[in-house]
Amino acid sequence: MTTITLDNKIGADVIEAIKALLAGKPKELYSIRDDKIPALDKAIKEFNSGEFSVYKSVDELMKDL
């Protein structure tokens, strides 16, 4: 079996295209592992939806926490 590791920087569209190509193949020929980091996924979702704060200093951040 060949292992291919893709960095998330490659883009979700490319990853989805690869998954679509594999969809018709027998499952015993491949495996897909999707490592997720819940806190990072949440932060990305919040950033993409515009729900984020900008701080000018660490002190400002600490006051907000």
PDB file of N, CA and C in Angstrom:
ATOM      1  N   MET A   1       0.844  -1.174   0.000  1.00  0.00           N
ATOM      2  CA  MET A   1       0.000   0.000   0.000  1.00  0.00           C
ATOM      3  C   MET A   1       0.886   1.233   0.000  1.00  0.00           C
ATOM      4  N   THR A   2       0.481   2.248  -0.696  1.00  0.00           N
ATOM      5  CA  THR A   2       1.196   3.522  -0.754  1.00  0.00           C
ATOM      6  C   THR A   2       0.522   4.510   0.180  1.00  0.00           C
ATOM      7  N   THR A   3       1.323   5.244   0.931  1.00  0.00           N
ATOM      8  CA  THR A   3       0.782   6.259   1.825  1.00  0.00           C
ATOM      9  C   THR A   3       1.095   7.631   1.267  1.00  0.00           C
ATOM     10  N   ILE A   4       0.077   8.445   1.165  1.00  0.00           N
ATOM     11  CA  ILE A   4       0.235   9.820   0.703  1.00  0.00           C
ATOM     12  C   ILE A   4      -0.256  10.722   1.824  1.00  0.00           C
ATOM     13  N   THR A   5       0.586  11.637   2.257  1.00  0.00           N
ATOM     14  CA  THR A   5       0.204  12.573   3.299  1.00  0.00           C
ATOM     15  C   THR A   5       0.071  13.949   2.673  1.00  0.00           C
ATOM     16  N   LEU A   6      -1.096  14.550   2.864  1.00  0.00           N
ATOM     17  CA  LEU A   6      -1.353  15.870   2.309  1.00  0.00           C
ATOM     18  C   LEU A   6      -1.421  16.889   3.427  1.00  0.00           C
ATOM     19  N   ASP A   7      -0.784  18.008   3.210  1.00  0.00           N
ATOM     20  CA  ASP A   7      -0.851  19.108   4.156  1.00  0.00           C
ATOM     21  C   ASP A   7      -2.152  19.869   3.893  1.00  0.00           C
ATOM     22  N   ASN A   8      -2.783  20.370   4.934  1.00  0.00           N
ATOM     23  CA  ASN A   8      -4.023  21.116   4.759  1.00  0.00           C
ATOM     24  C   ASN A   8      -3.845  22.347   3.887  1.00  0.00           C
ATOM     25  N   LYS A   9      -2.618  22.816   3.742  1.00  0.00           N
ATOM     26  CA  LYS A   9      -2.357  23.993   2.908  1.00  0.00           C
ATOM     27  C   LYS A   9      -2.664  23.722   1.438  1.00  0.00           C
ATOM     28  N   ILE A  10      -2.735  22.454   1.059  1.00  0.00           N
ATOM     29  CA  ILE A  10      -2.981  22.108  -0.338  1.00  0.00           C
ATOM     30  C   ILE A  10      -4.376  22.558  -0.773  1.00  0.00           C
ATOM     31  N   GLY A  11      -5.279  22.669   0.165  1.00  0.00           N
ATOM     32  CA  GLY A  11      -6.618  23.154  -0.133  1.00  0.00           C
ATOM     33  C   GLY A  11      -7.662  22.062  -0.062  1.00  0.00           C
ATOM     34  N   ALA A  12      -8.792  22.428   0.486  1.00  0.00           N
ATOM     35  CA  ALA A  12      -9.876  21.467   0.683  1.00  0.00           C
ATOM     36  C   ALA A  12     -10.402  20.935  -0.638  1.00  0.00           C
ATOM     37  N   ASP A  13     -10.385  21.758  -1.690  1.00  0.00           N
ATOM     38  CA  ASP A  13     -10.903  21.310  -2.984  1.00  0.00           C
ATOM     39  C   ASP A  13     -10.076  20.184  -3.573  1.00  0.00           C
ATOM     40  N   VAL A  14      -8.767  20.245  -3.393  1.00  0.00           N
ATOM     41  CA  VAL A  14      -7.889  19.184  -3.901  1.00  0.00           C
ATOM     42  C   VAL A  14      -8.107  17.905  -3.098  1.00  0.00           C
ATOM     43  N   ILE A  15      -8.221  18.037  -1.791  1.00  0.00           N
ATOM     44  CA  ILE A  15      -8.450  16.873  -0.936  1.00  0.00           C
ATOM     45  C   ILE A  15      -9.782  16.219  -1.277  1.00  0.00           C
ATOM     46  N   GLU A  16     -10.821  17.022  -1.474  1.00  0.00           N
ATOM     47  CA  GLU A  16     -12.133  16.484  -1.848  1.00  0.00           C
ATOM     48  C   GLU A  16     -12.086  15.805  -3.215  1.00  0.00           C
ATOM     49  N   ALA A  17     -11.305  16.346  -4.147  1.00  0.00           N
ATOM     50  CA  ALA A  17     -11.165  15.732  -5.469  1.00  0.00           C
ATOM     51  C   ALA A  17     -10.497  14.364  -5.367  1.00  0.00           C
ATOM     52  N   ILE A  18      -9.491  14.255  -4.524  1.00  0.00           N
ATOM     53  CA  ILE A  18      -8.807  12.973  -4.319  1.00  0.00           C
ATOM     54  C   ILE A  18      -9.767  11.967  -3.692  1.00  0.00           C
ATOM     55  N   LYS A  19     -10.536  12.409  -2.707  1.00  0.00           N
ATOM     56  CA  LYS A  19     -11.519  11.523  -2.069  1.00  0.00           C
ATOM     57  C   LYS A  19     -12.557  11.066  -3.092  1.00  0.00           C
ATOM     58  N   ALA A  20     -12.965  11.958  -3.994  1.00  0.00           N
ATOM     59  CA  ALA A  20     -13.954  11.608  -5.021  1.00  0.00           C
ATOM     60  C   ALA A  20     -13.384  10.569  -5.981  1.00  0.00           C
ATOM     61  N   LEU A  21     -12.111  10.690  -6.328  1.00  0.00           N
ATOM     62  CA  LEU A  21     -11.475   9.710  -7.210  1.00  0.00           C
ATOM     63  C   LEU A  21     -11.417   8.331  -6.558  1.00  0.00           C
ATOM     64  N   LEU A  22     -11.222   8.306  -5.250  1.00  0.00           N
ATOM     65  CA  LEU A  22     -11.119   7.038  -4.532  1.00  0.00           C
ATOM     66  C   LEU A  22     -12.479   6.434  -4.193  1.00  0.00           C
ATOM     67  N   ALA A  23     -13.526   7.221  -4.266  1.00  0.00           N
ATOM     68  CA  ALA A  23     -14.849   6.773  -3.830  1.00  0.00           C
ATOM     69  C   ALA A  23     -15.320   5.498  -4.524  1.00  0.00           C
ATOM     70  N   GLY A  24     -14.960   5.304  -5.777  1.00  0.00           N
ATOM     71  CA  GLY A  24     -15.422   4.125  -6.499  1.00  0.00           C
ATOM     72  C   GLY A  24     -14.525   2.905  -6.354  1.00  0.00           C
ATOM     73  N   LYS A  25     -13.437   3.055  -5.637  1.00  0.00           N
ATOM     74  CA  LYS A  25     -12.480   1.952  -5.467  1.00  0.00           C
ATOM     75  C   LYS A  25     -12.834   1.126  -4.229  1.00  0.00           C
ATOM     76  N   PRO A  26     -12.464  -0.154  -4.222  1.00  0.00           N
ATOM     77  CA  PRO A  26     -12.712  -1.001  -3.042  1.00  0.00           C
ATOM     78  C   PRO A  26     -12.004  -0.451  -1.800  1.00  0.00           C
ATOM     79  N   LYS A  27     -12.720  -0.409  -0.684  1.00  0.00           N
ATOM     80  CA  LYS A  27     -12.185   0.155   0.561  1.00  0.00           C
ATOM     81  C   LYS A  27     -10.912  -0.527   1.052  1.00  0.00           C
ATOM     82  N   GLU A  28     -10.728  -1.793   0.723  1.00  0.00           N
ATOM     83  CA  GLU A  28      -9.524  -2.483   1.203  1.00  0.00           C
ATOM     84  C   GLU A  28      -8.254  -2.013   0.490  1.00  0.00           C
ATOM     85  N   LEU A  29      -8.411  -1.211  -0.556  1.00  0.00           N
ATOM     86  CA  LEU A  29      -7.252  -0.717  -1.299  1.00  0.00           C
ATOM     87  C   LEU A  29      -6.708   0.611  -0.770  1.00  0.00           C
ATOM     88  N   TYR A  30      -7.460   1.275   0.067  1.00  0.00           N
ATOM     89  CA  TYR A  30      -6.998   2.571   0.561  1.00  0.00           C
ATOM     90  C   TYR A  30      -7.609   2.874   1.927  1.00  0.00           C
ATOM     91  N   SER A  31      -7.017   3.836   2.586  1.00  0.00           N
ATOM     92  CA  SER A  31      -7.599   4.356   3.821  1.00  0.00           C
ATOM     93  C   SER A  31      -7.340   5.861   3.852  1.00  0.00           C
ATOM     94  N   ILE A  32      -8.259   6.559   4.428  1.00  0.00           N
ATOM     95  CA  ILE A  32      -8.118   8.012   4.561  1.00  0.00           C
ATOM     96  C   ILE A  32      -8.224   8.328   6.040  1.00  0.00           C
ATOM     97  N   ARG A  33      -7.217   9.008   6.531  1.00  0.00           N
ATOM     98  CA  ARG A  33      -7.226   9.425   7.930  1.00  0.00           C
ATOM     99  C   ARG A  33      -7.276  10.940   7.957  1.00  0.00           C
ATOM    100  N   ASP A  34      -8.229  11.476   8.637  1.00  0.00           N
ATOM    101  CA  ASP A  34      -8.405  12.916   8.734  1.00  0.00           C
ATOM    102  C   ASP A  34      -8.116  13.331  10.166  1.00  0.00           C
ATOM    103  N   ASP A  35      -6.912  13.813  10.420  1.00  0.00           N
ATOM    104  CA  ASP A  35      -6.566  14.265  11.763  1.00  0.00           C
ATOM    105  C   ASP A  35      -7.132  15.663  11.959  1.00  0.00           C
ATOM    106  N   LYS A  36      -7.943  15.791  12.948  1.00  0.00           N
ATOM    107  CA  LYS A  36      -8.544  17.086  13.238  1.00  0.00           C
ATOM    108  C   LYS A  36      -8.082  17.556  14.604  1.00  0.00           C
ATOM    109  N   ILE A  37      -7.976  18.864  14.728  1.00  0.00           N
ATOM    110  CA  ILE A  37      -7.633  19.483  15.994  1.00  0.00           C
ATOM    111  C   ILE A  37      -8.837  20.356  16.355  1.00  0.00           C
ATOM    112  N   PRO A  38      -9.697  19.888  17.270  1.00  0.00           N
ATOM    113  CA  PRO A  38     -10.954  20.594  17.553  1.00  0.00           C
ATOM    114  C   PRO A  38     -10.812  22.085  17.837  1.00  0.00           C
ATOM    115  N   ALA A  39      -9.852  22.466  18.668  1.00  0.00           N
ATOM    116  CA  ALA A  39      -9.698  23.889  19.010  1.00  0.00           C
ATOM    117  C   ALA A  39      -9.300  24.698  17.771  1.00  0.00           C
ATOM    118  N   LEU A  40      -8.425  24.135  16.951  1.00  0.00           N
ATOM    119  CA  LEU A  40      -8.002  24.826  15.737  1.00  0.00           C
ATOM    120  C   LEU A  40      -9.147  24.908  14.740  1.00  0.00           C
ATOM    121  N   ASP A  41      -9.890  23.830  14.583  1.00  0.00           N
ATOM    122  CA  ASP A  41     -11.042  23.833  13.679  1.00  0.00           C
ATOM    123  C   ASP A  41     -12.057  24.889  14.103  1.00  0.00           C
ATOM    124  N   LYS A  42     -12.294  25.012  15.419  1.00  0.00           N
ATOM    125  CA  LYS A  42     -13.226  26.010  15.930  1.00  0.00           C
ATOM    126  C   LYS A  42     -12.706  27.417  15.645  1.00  0.00           C
ATOM    127  N   ALA A  43     -11.418  27.643  15.865  1.00  0.00           N
ATOM    128  CA  ALA A  43     -10.826  28.955  15.623  1.00  0.00           C
ATOM    129  C   ALA A  43     -10.911  29.335  14.143  1.00  0.00           C
ATOM    130  N   ILE A  44     -10.661  28.385  13.256  1.00  0.00           N
ATOM    131  CA  ILE A  44     -10.744  28.651  11.813  1.00  0.00           C
ATOM    132  C   ILE A  44     -12.174  28.988  11.428  1.00  0.00           C
ATOM    133  N   LYS A  45     -13.130  28.245  11.971  1.00  0.00           N
ATOM    134  CA  LYS A  45     -14.548  28.495  11.679  1.00  0.00           C
ATOM    135  C   LYS A  45     -14.946  29.896  12.148  1.00  0.00           C
ATOM    136  N   GLU A  46     -14.531  30.264  13.355  1.00  0.00           N
ATOM    137  CA  GLU A  46     -14.839  31.590  13.880  1.00  0.00           C
ATOM    138  C   GLU A  46     -14.188  32.682  13.036  1.00  0.00           C
ATOM    139  N   PHE A  47     -12.955  32.487  12.644  1.00  0.00           N
ATOM    140  CA  PHE A  47     -12.245  33.472  11.823  1.00  0.00           C
ATOM    141  C   PHE A  47     -12.951  33.661  10.481  1.00  0.00           C
ATOM    142  N   ASN A  48     -13.303  32.540   9.835  1.00  0.00           N
ATOM    143  CA  ASN A  48     -13.958  32.609   8.531  1.00  0.00           C
ATOM    144  C   ASN A  48     -15.329  33.259   8.597  1.00  0.00           C
ATOM    145  N   SER A  49     -15.992  33.171   9.753  1.00  0.00           N
ATOM    146  CA  SER A  49     -17.318  33.777   9.887  1.00  0.00           C
ATOM    147  C   SER A  49     -17.232  35.220  10.404  1.00  0.00           C
ATOM    148  N   GLY A  50     -16.020  35.707  10.654  1.00  0.00           N
ATOM    149  CA  GLY A  50     -15.846  37.084  11.109  1.00  0.00           C
ATOM    150  C   GLY A  50     -15.923  37.250  12.617  1.00  0.00           C
ATOM    151  N   GLU A  51     -15.961  36.162  13.345  1.00  0.00           N
ATOM    152  CA  GLU A  51     -16.062  36.212  14.804  1.00  0.00           C
ATOM    153  C   GLU A  51     -14.676  36.126  15.435  1.00  0.00           C
ATOM    154  N   PHE A  52     -13.922  37.202  15.348  1.00  0.00           N
ATOM    155  CA  PHE A  52     -12.596  37.194  15.955  1.00  0.00           C
ATOM    156  C   PHE A  52     -12.274  38.586  16.478  1.00  0.00           C
ATOM    157  N   SER A  53     -11.298  38.662  17.349  1.00  0.00           N
ATOM    158  CA  SER A  53     -10.871  39.924  17.949  1.00  0.00           C
ATOM    159  C   SER A  53      -9.429  40.188  17.569  1.00  0.00           C
ATOM    160  N   VAL A  54      -9.105  41.468  17.492  1.00  0.00           N
ATOM    161  CA  VAL A  54      -7.735  41.882  17.201  1.00  0.00           C
ATOM    162  C   VAL A  54      -7.215  42.624  18.419  1.00  0.00           C
ATOM    163  N   TYR A  55      -6.050  42.243  18.876  1.00  0.00           N
ATOM    164  CA  TYR A  55      -5.449  42.863  20.041  1.00  0.00           C
ATOM    165  C   TYR A  55      -4.152  43.547  19.637  1.00  0.00           C
ATOM    166  N   LYS A  56      -3.901  44.703  20.260  1.00  0.00           N
ATOM    167  CA  LYS A  56      -2.686  45.454  19.956  1.00  0.00           C
ATOM    168  C   LYS A  56      -1.548  45.127  20.912  1.00  0.00           C
ATOM    169  N   SER A  57      -1.893  44.457  22.021  1.00  0.00           N
ATOM    170  CA  SER A  57      -0.860  44.090  22.981  1.00  0.00           C
ATOM    171  C   SER A  57      -1.305  42.870  23.771  1.00  0.00           C
ATOM    172  N   VAL A  58      -0.353  42.260  24.433  1.00  0.00           N
ATOM    173  CA  VAL A  58      -0.649  41.098  25.273  1.00  0.00           C
ATOM    174  C   VAL A  58      -1.486  41.540  26.470  1.00  0.00           C
ATOM    175  N   ASP A  59      -1.200  42.736  26.989  1.00  0.00           N
ATOM    176  CA  ASP A  59      -1.970  43.253  28.120  1.00  0.00           C
ATOM    177  C   ASP A  59      -3.437  43.391  27.760  1.00  0.00           C
ATOM    178  N   GLU A  60      -3.711  43.886  26.557  1.00  0.00           N
ATOM    179  CA  GLU A  60      -5.082  44.034  26.075  1.00  0.00           C
ATOM    180  C   GLU A  60      -5.768  42.666  25.985  1.00  0.00           C
ATOM    181  N   LEU A  61      -5.045  41.678  25.498  1.00  0.00           N
ATOM    182  CA  LEU A  61      -5.577  40.316  25.415  1.00  0.00           C
ATOM    183  C   LEU A  61      -5.872  39.766  26.801  1.00  0.00           C
ATOM    184  N   MET A  62      -4.960  39.942  27.732  1.00  0.00           N
ATOM    185  CA  MET A  62      -5.134  39.421  29.083  1.00  0.00           C
ATOM    186  C   MET A  62      -6.350  40.059  29.782  1.00  0.00           C
ATOM    187  N   LYS A  63      -6.611  41.342  29.521  1.00  0.00           N
ATOM    188  CA  LYS A  63      -7.780  41.999  30.100  1.00  0.00           C
ATOM    189  C   LYS A  63      -9.060  41.371  29.564  1.00  0.00           C
ATOM    190  N   ASP A  64      -9.059  40.971  28.306  1.00  0.00           N
ATOM    191  CA  ASP A  64     -10.234  40.386  27.677  1.00  0.00           C
ATOM    192  C   ASP A  64     -10.498  38.964  28.170  1.00  0.00           C
ATOM    193  N   LEU A  65      -9.439  38.274  28.570  1.00  0.00           N
ATOM    194  CA  LEU A  65      -9.591  36.903  29.071  1.00  0.00           C
ATOM    195  C   LEU A  65     -10.175  36.942  30.454  1.00  0.00           C
TER     196      LEU A  65
END
